[in-house]
Coordinates of C-alpha atoms in Angstrom, one line a residue:
M1 CA -24.6 19.1 -18.7
A2 CA -20.9 18.8 -19.6
E3 CA -20.0 15.8 -21.7
P4 CA -18.2 13.2 -19.6
V5 CA -14.4 13.0 -20.2
T6 CA -14.5 9.4 -21.4
E7 CA -17.2 10.1 -24.0
R8 CA -15.3 13.2 -25.1
A9 CA -12.1 11.2 -25.5
A10 CA -14.0 8.6 -27.5
T11 CA -15.4 11.3 -29.8
L12 CA -12.0 12.7 -30.4
V13 CA -10.7 9.2 -31.3
K14 CA -13.5 8.7 -33.8
Q15 CA -12.9 12.1 -35.4
S16 CA -9.1 11.8 -35.6
G17 CA -8.9 8.1 -36.4
R18 CA -6.2 7.4 -33.8
A19 CA -5.9 7.3 -30.0
P20 CA -4.4 10.4 -28.3
G21 CA -0.7 10.1 -27.6
P22 CA 0.9 10.1 -24.1
R23 CA 0.7 13.3 -22.2
R24 CA 3.9 15.3 -21.7
P25 CA 5.1 15.6 -18.2
P26 CA 4.1 18.9 -16.7
L27 CA 7.0 21.3 -16.1
P28 CA 7.6 22.4 -12.5
A29 CA 6.2 25.8 -11.6
R30 CA 8.5 28.7 -12.4
G31 CA 10.3 30.5 -9.6
P32 CA 13.7 31.4 -8.1
L33 CA 14.2 27.9 -6.7
R34 CA 13.2 26.0 -9.9
L35 CA 16.8 25.6 -11.2
P36 CA 18.4 24.7 -7.8
A37 CA 15.6 22.2 -7.1
G38 CA 16.1 20.6 -10.5
L39 CA 19.9 20.3 -9.9
I40 CA 19.3 18.6 -6.6
R41 CA 16.8 16.2 -8.2
T42 CA 19.3 15.4 -10.9
A43 CA 22.0 14.7 -8.3
R44 CA 19.7 11.8 -7.2
P45 CA 19.3 12.2 -3.4
R46 CA 17.6 8.8 -3.2
Q47 CA 20.7 7.2 -4.7
W48 CA 23.0 8.6 -1.9
V49 CA 22.0 5.6 0.3
K50 CA 24.3 3.5 -2.0
N51 CA 27.3 5.4 -0.7
V52 CA 26.7 3.8 2.8
L53 CA 28.8 1.0 1.2
V54 CA 31.9 3.1 2.1
A55 CA 31.5 1.6 5.6
A56 CA 31.4 -2.0 4.4
A57 CA 35.1 -2.8 4.6
P58 CA 35.6 -1.2 8.1
A59 CA 32.4 -3.0 9.3
A60 CA 33.6 -6.3 7.9
A61 CA 36.9 -5.8 9.8
G62 CA 35.1 -4.7 13.0
E63 CA 36.7 -1.3 12.9
L64 CA 33.8 1.0 13.6
D65 CA 34.5 1.9 17.2
S66 CA 36.5 5.1 17.1
R67 CA 35.9 8.8 16.5
H68 CA 38.7 8.9 13.9
T69 CA 37.0 6.1 11.9
A70 CA 33.6 7.9 12.0
V71 CA 35.2 11.2 10.8
Q72 CA 37.1 9.5 8.0
L73 CA 34.0 7.6 6.8
A74 CA 31.8 10.7 6.9
L75 CA 34.4 12.6 4.8
V76 CA 34.6 9.7 2.3
F77 CA 30.8 9.4 2.2
V78 CA 30.5 13.1 1.3
L79 CA 33.2 13.0 -1.3
F80 CA 31.8 9.9 -3.0
T81 CA 28.3 11.4 -3.0
A82 CA 29.7 14.5 -4.7
A83 CA 31.5 12.4 -7.3
A84 CA 28.5 10.2 -8.0
S85 CA 26.2 13.3 -8.3
A86 CA 28.6 14.8 -10.8
V87 CA 28.3 11.7 -12.9
Y88 CA 24.5 11.8 -12.7
L89 CA 24.5 15.4 -13.9
V90 CA 26.7 14.7 -16.9
N91 CA 24.8 11.5 -17.7
D92 CA 21.4 13.2 -17.7
A93 CA 22.8 16.0 -19.9
R94 CA 24.1 13.5 -22.5
D95 CA 20.9 11.4 -22.4
A96 CA 18.3 14.2 -22.3
E97 CA 17.0 13.3 -25.8
A98 CA 16.8 9.6 -25.2
D99 CA 15.2 10.1 -21.7
R100 CA 12.3 12.0 -23.3
A101 CA 11.3 8.8 -25.0
H102 CA 11.1 6.9 -21.6
P103 CA 7.8 6.8 -19.7
E104 CA 9.5 7.7 -16.4
K105 CA 12.9 9.2 -17.3
R106 CA 11.2 11.9 -19.3
R107 CA 10.3 13.5 -16.0
R108 CA 13.9 14.0 -15.1
P109 CA 14.7 17.8 -14.7
V110 CA 17.2 17.9 -17.7
A111 CA 14.9 15.9 -20.0
A112 CA 11.9 18.0 -18.9
G113 CA 13.7 21.3 -19.6
Q114 CA 13.9 22.4 -15.9
V115 CA 17.7 22.3 -16.0
P116 CA 19.4 23.4 -19.2
V117 CA 21.9 21.0 -20.6
P118 CA 24.9 23.4 -20.4
V119 CA 24.1 24.1 -16.7
A120 CA 24.0 20.3 -16.0
Y121 CA 27.4 19.9 -17.7
G122 CA 28.9 22.8 -15.8
A123 CA 27.5 21.7 -12.4
G124 CA 28.8 18.1 -13.0
A125 CA 32.3 19.4 -13.9
L126 CA 32.4 21.6 -10.8
L127 CA 31.3 18.8 -8.5
A128 CA 33.8 16.3 -10.0
A129 CA 36.7 18.8 -9.6
A130 CA 35.7 19.6 -6.1
A131 CA 35.4 15.9 -5.1
T132 CA 38.7 14.8 -6.5
G133 CA 40.5 18.0 -5.4
S134 CA 39.2 17.6 -1.8
A135 CA 40.2 14.0 -1.8
A136 CA 43.7 14.9 -2.8
A137 CA 43.9 17.5 0.0
L138 CA 42.2 15.7 2.8
C139 CA 42.6 12.0 2.3
T140 CA 45.4 9.5 1.7
P141 CA 46.9 9.4 -1.8
M142 CA 45.4 5.9 -2.4
T143 CA 41.9 7.2 -1.5
A144 CA 42.3 10.2 -3.8
A145 CA 43.5 7.9 -6.6
L146 CA 40.6 5.5 -6.1
L147 CA 38.0 8.3 -6.2
S148 CA 39.6 9.9 -9.2
A149 CA 39.6 6.5 -11.0
Y150 CA 35.9 6.2 -10.2
V151 CA 35.1 9.6 -11.7
V152 CA 37.1 8.9 -14.9
M153 CA 35.6 5.4 -15.3
Q154 CA 32.0 6.6 -14.8
L155 CA 32.5 9.6 -17.2
A156 CA 33.9 7.1 -19.8
Y157 CA 30.8 5.0 -19.1
C158 CA 28.5 8.0 -19.9
V159 CA 30.4 8.8 -23.1
W160 CA 31.3 5.4 -24.5
L161 CA 31.4 2.3 -22.3
K162 CA 27.7 2.0 -21.7
H163 CA 27.4 1.2 -25.4
V164 CA 29.8 -1.8 -25.1
L165 CA 28.2 -5.1 -24.6
V166 CA 29.0 -6.8 -21.2
V167 CA 31.6 -4.0 -20.4
D168 CA 28.6 -1.8 -19.3
L169 CA 27.7 -4.4 -16.7
A170 CA 31.3 -4.6 -15.5
V171 CA 31.7 -0.9 -15.2
V172 CA 28.6 -0.4 -13.1
T173 CA 29.5 -3.3 -10.9
T174 CA 33.0 -1.9 -10.4
G175 CA 31.5 1.4 -9.3
F176 CA 29.7 -0.5 -6.5
L177 CA 32.9 -2.4 -5.6
M178 CA 34.9 0.9 -5.4
R179 CA 32.3 2.2 -2.9
A180 CA 32.8 -0.9 -0.8
M181 CA 36.6 -0.7 -1.0
I182 CA 37.2 3.0 -0.4
G183 CA 36.4 3.0 3.3
G184 CA 39.0 0.3 4.0
V185 CA 41.5 2.1 1.7
A186 CA 41.0 5.4 3.6
L187 CA 41.6 3.7 7.0
G188 CA 44.4 1.5 5.9
I189 CA 42.4 -1.7 6.5
P190 CA 43.5 -4.8 4.6
L191 CA 40.7 -6.0 2.3
S192 CA 39.8 -9.7 2.5
R193 CA 39.7 -11.6 -0.8
W194 CA 36.4 -13.1 0.1
F195 CA 35.0 -9.7 1.0
L196 CA 36.0 -8.3 -2.4
I197 CA 34.5 -11.3 -4.2
T198 CA 31.3 -11.2 -2.2
A199 CA 30.9 -7.4 -2.7
G200 CA 31.8 -7.6 -6.4
F201 CA 29.4 -10.5 -7.4
G202 CA 26.7 -9.2 -5.0
A203 CA 26.8 -5.9 -7.0
L204 CA 26.8 -7.7 -10.3
F205 CA 23.7 -9.6 -9.1
M206 CA 21.8 -6.4 -8.5
V207 CA 23.1 -4.7 -11.7
A208 CA 22.1 -7.6 -13.9
A209 CA 18.8 -8.0 -12.1
K210 CA 18.1 -4.3 -12.8
R211 CA 19.0 -4.7 -16.5
Y212 CA 16.8 -7.8 -16.7
S213 CA 13.9 -5.8 -15.2
E214 CA 14.4 -3.0 -17.6
A215 CA 14.5 -5.4 -20.6
V216 CA 11.3 -7.0 -19.4
R217 CA 9.5 -3.7 -19.0
M218 CA 10.7 -2.1 -22.2
E219 CA 10.6 -5.2 -24.4
G220 CA 9.8 -4.0 -27.9
A221 CA 10.8 -0.4 -27.2
A222 CA 14.2 -0.8 -25.5
G223 CA 16.1 0.8 -28.4
A224 CA 14.5 4.2 -27.7
T225 CA 15.7 4.4 -24.1
R226 CA 18.7 2.2 -23.4
A227 CA 19.9 1.0 -26.9
L228 CA 22.2 -1.7 -25.5
L229 CA 19.2 -3.6 -24.1
T230 CA 18.3 -4.7 -27.6
S231 CA 21.6 -6.5 -27.7
Y232 CA 20.9 -8.5 -24.6
T233 CA 18.3 -11.3 -24.3
T234 CA 16.3 -11.6 -21.2
G235 CA 17.6 -15.2 -21.0
Y236 CA 21.2 -14.0 -20.9
L237 CA 20.6 -11.4 -18.3
R238 CA 18.7 -13.9 -16.2
F239 CA 21.8 -16.2 -16.5
V240 CA 24.1 -13.4 -15.4
W241 CA 22.1 -12.5 -12.2
Q242 CA 21.7 -16.1 -11.3
L243 CA 25.4 -16.8 -11.7
A244 CA 26.4 -13.7 -9.8
A245 CA 24.0 -14.6 -6.9
G246 CA 25.5 -18.1 -6.7
V247 CA 29.1 -16.8 -6.6
A248 CA 28.3 -14.2 -4.0
V249 CA 26.6 -16.7 -1.7
L250 CA 29.6 -19.1 -2.1
A251 CA 32.1 -16.4 -1.4
Y252 CA 30.3 -15.2 1.7
C253 CA 30.1 -18.7 3.0
L254 CA 33.8 -19.3 2.5
W255 CA 34.5 -16.0 4.2
A256 CA 32.2 -16.8 7.1
L257 CA 33.8 -20.3 7.5
E258 CA 37.4 -19.0 7.2
S259 CA 37.8 -18.9 10.9
G260 CA 36.2 -22.3 11.5
G261 CA 32.8 -23.3 12.5
T262 CA 33.1 -22.9 16.3
A263 CA 32.4 -19.9 18.5
D264 CA 35.6 -17.9 19.2
G265 CA 34.8 -17.1 22.9
G266 CA 31.2 -16.2 22.1
L267 CA 28.0 -18.1 23.0
L268 CA 27.3 -19.1 19.4
P269 CA 29.2 -19.1 16.1
W270 CA 27.4 -15.9 14.9
R271 CA 29.7 -15.3 12.0
Q272 CA 28.8 -18.7 10.5
L273 CA 25.1 -18.4 11.4
S274 CA 25.0 -15.1 9.6
M275 CA 25.2 -17.2 6.4
I276 CA 21.5 -18.1 6.9
A277 CA 20.4 -14.5 6.9
F278 CA 22.6 -13.6 3.9
I279 CA 21.3 -16.5 1.8
L280 CA 17.7 -15.6 2.7
A281 CA 18.3 -12.0 1.7
V282 CA 19.7 -13.1 -1.7
L283 CA 16.7 -15.4 -2.2
R284 CA 14.2 -12.6 -1.2
Y285 CA 15.8 -10.2 -3.6
A286 CA 15.8 -12.9 -6.3
V287 CA 12.0 -12.9 -6.1
F288 CA 11.9 -9.3 -7.4
A289 CA 14.6 -10.0 -10.0
D290 CA 12.6 -13.0 -11.3
R291 CA 9.4 -11.0 -11.6
G292 CA 11.3 -8.2 -13.4
T293 CA 10.5 -5.7 -10.7
A294 CA 14.1 -5.1 -9.5
G295 CA 14.6 -2.0 -11.6
A296 CA 15.5 0.3 -8.7
P297 CA 17.6 -1.7 -6.1
E298 CA 17.2 1.0 -3.5
D299 CA 13.4 0.8 -3.7
V300 CA 13.5 -3.0 -3.3
V301 CA 15.9 -2.8 -0.3
L302 CA 14.1 0.1 1.5
R303 CA 10.5 -0.7 0.7
D304 CA 10.3 -4.5 1.1
R305 CA 9.6 -5.1 4.8
P306 CA 10.6 -8.8 4.9
L307 CA 13.9 -8.0 3.2
A308 CA 14.5 -5.2 5.7
V309 CA 13.9 -7.5 8.6
I310 CA 16.2 -10.1 7.2
G311 CA 18.8 -7.4 6.8
L312 CA 18.5 -6.3 10.4
V313 CA 18.8 -9.9 11.5
W314 CA 22.0 -10.3 9.5
L315 CA 23.3 -7.0 10.9
A316 CA 22.6 -8.2 14.5
M317 CA 24.3 -11.5 13.9
Y318 CA 27.3 -9.9 12.4
G319 CA 27.4 -7.4 15.2
L320 CA 27.4 -10.2 17.8
A321 CA 30.2 -11.9 15.9
V322 CA 32.3 -8.7 15.9
A323 CA 31.6 -8.1 19.6
D324 CA 32.5 -11.8 20.3
L325 CA 29.4 -12.3 22.4

């Protein structure tokens, strides 16, 4: 009868005097689609949902009711997705060695050897050039400038800025804010100061919560994966996300109350009532931030059913406010 796996492992431990180390992630099966599949995975398809933020400014202004708007937003979404994917490719190529020390990031295609580092650099450069060039040819000059600034800033982040204390938080937050701005810039929609403050500090809330979660999970081994985490304390990161959440809620309330607290021709003051859903959403997300489980914002937003319901309620309230019902 074969020796059980657990007994065999115990025997090996006794013979060697130490516990076996972590297994290496298995490489994907070889084949003609291995490299393209790895490039697509490196481009982070799950992260593309973040680029829906390009519709934030037109939605806030109630300007989503024309074919021209839909076409422009679709174009901006594709261009921003290409630009963000280019940054992911370059980032993974630069961080391949450090990612191999991370329990989850070591499975990334570049770190696992599925995508060679030079290929990742080349694909990233091509995507960045295609995104900025297409923006210059197909969009307004301000839209092209904003997208180009995003690419330059994010590449500077990959090379240098992510190693600068506090600046790393600001750069990632600014990337989210640029996503929220670019739809309004492309359509020539004036951007409300309260909208910008809400979007900016809402993004900082999620970024700081993600860093806090990473610091909690990797405490004692953070230097091997994201070196800057060793320079932050969990108390400081908690302070940042709590401060950002408070400012975002305050700015949203000021924006919602800007037109007064009465219904403008509608049955109820939906714009003001939407503050309730917004605050509940922030409080719900803060539960995961406080637990240290907000490492992937898209997972929290898409997988938590109560948060999704609150989001739909907020969307319905805001839609009723725009429709003036």
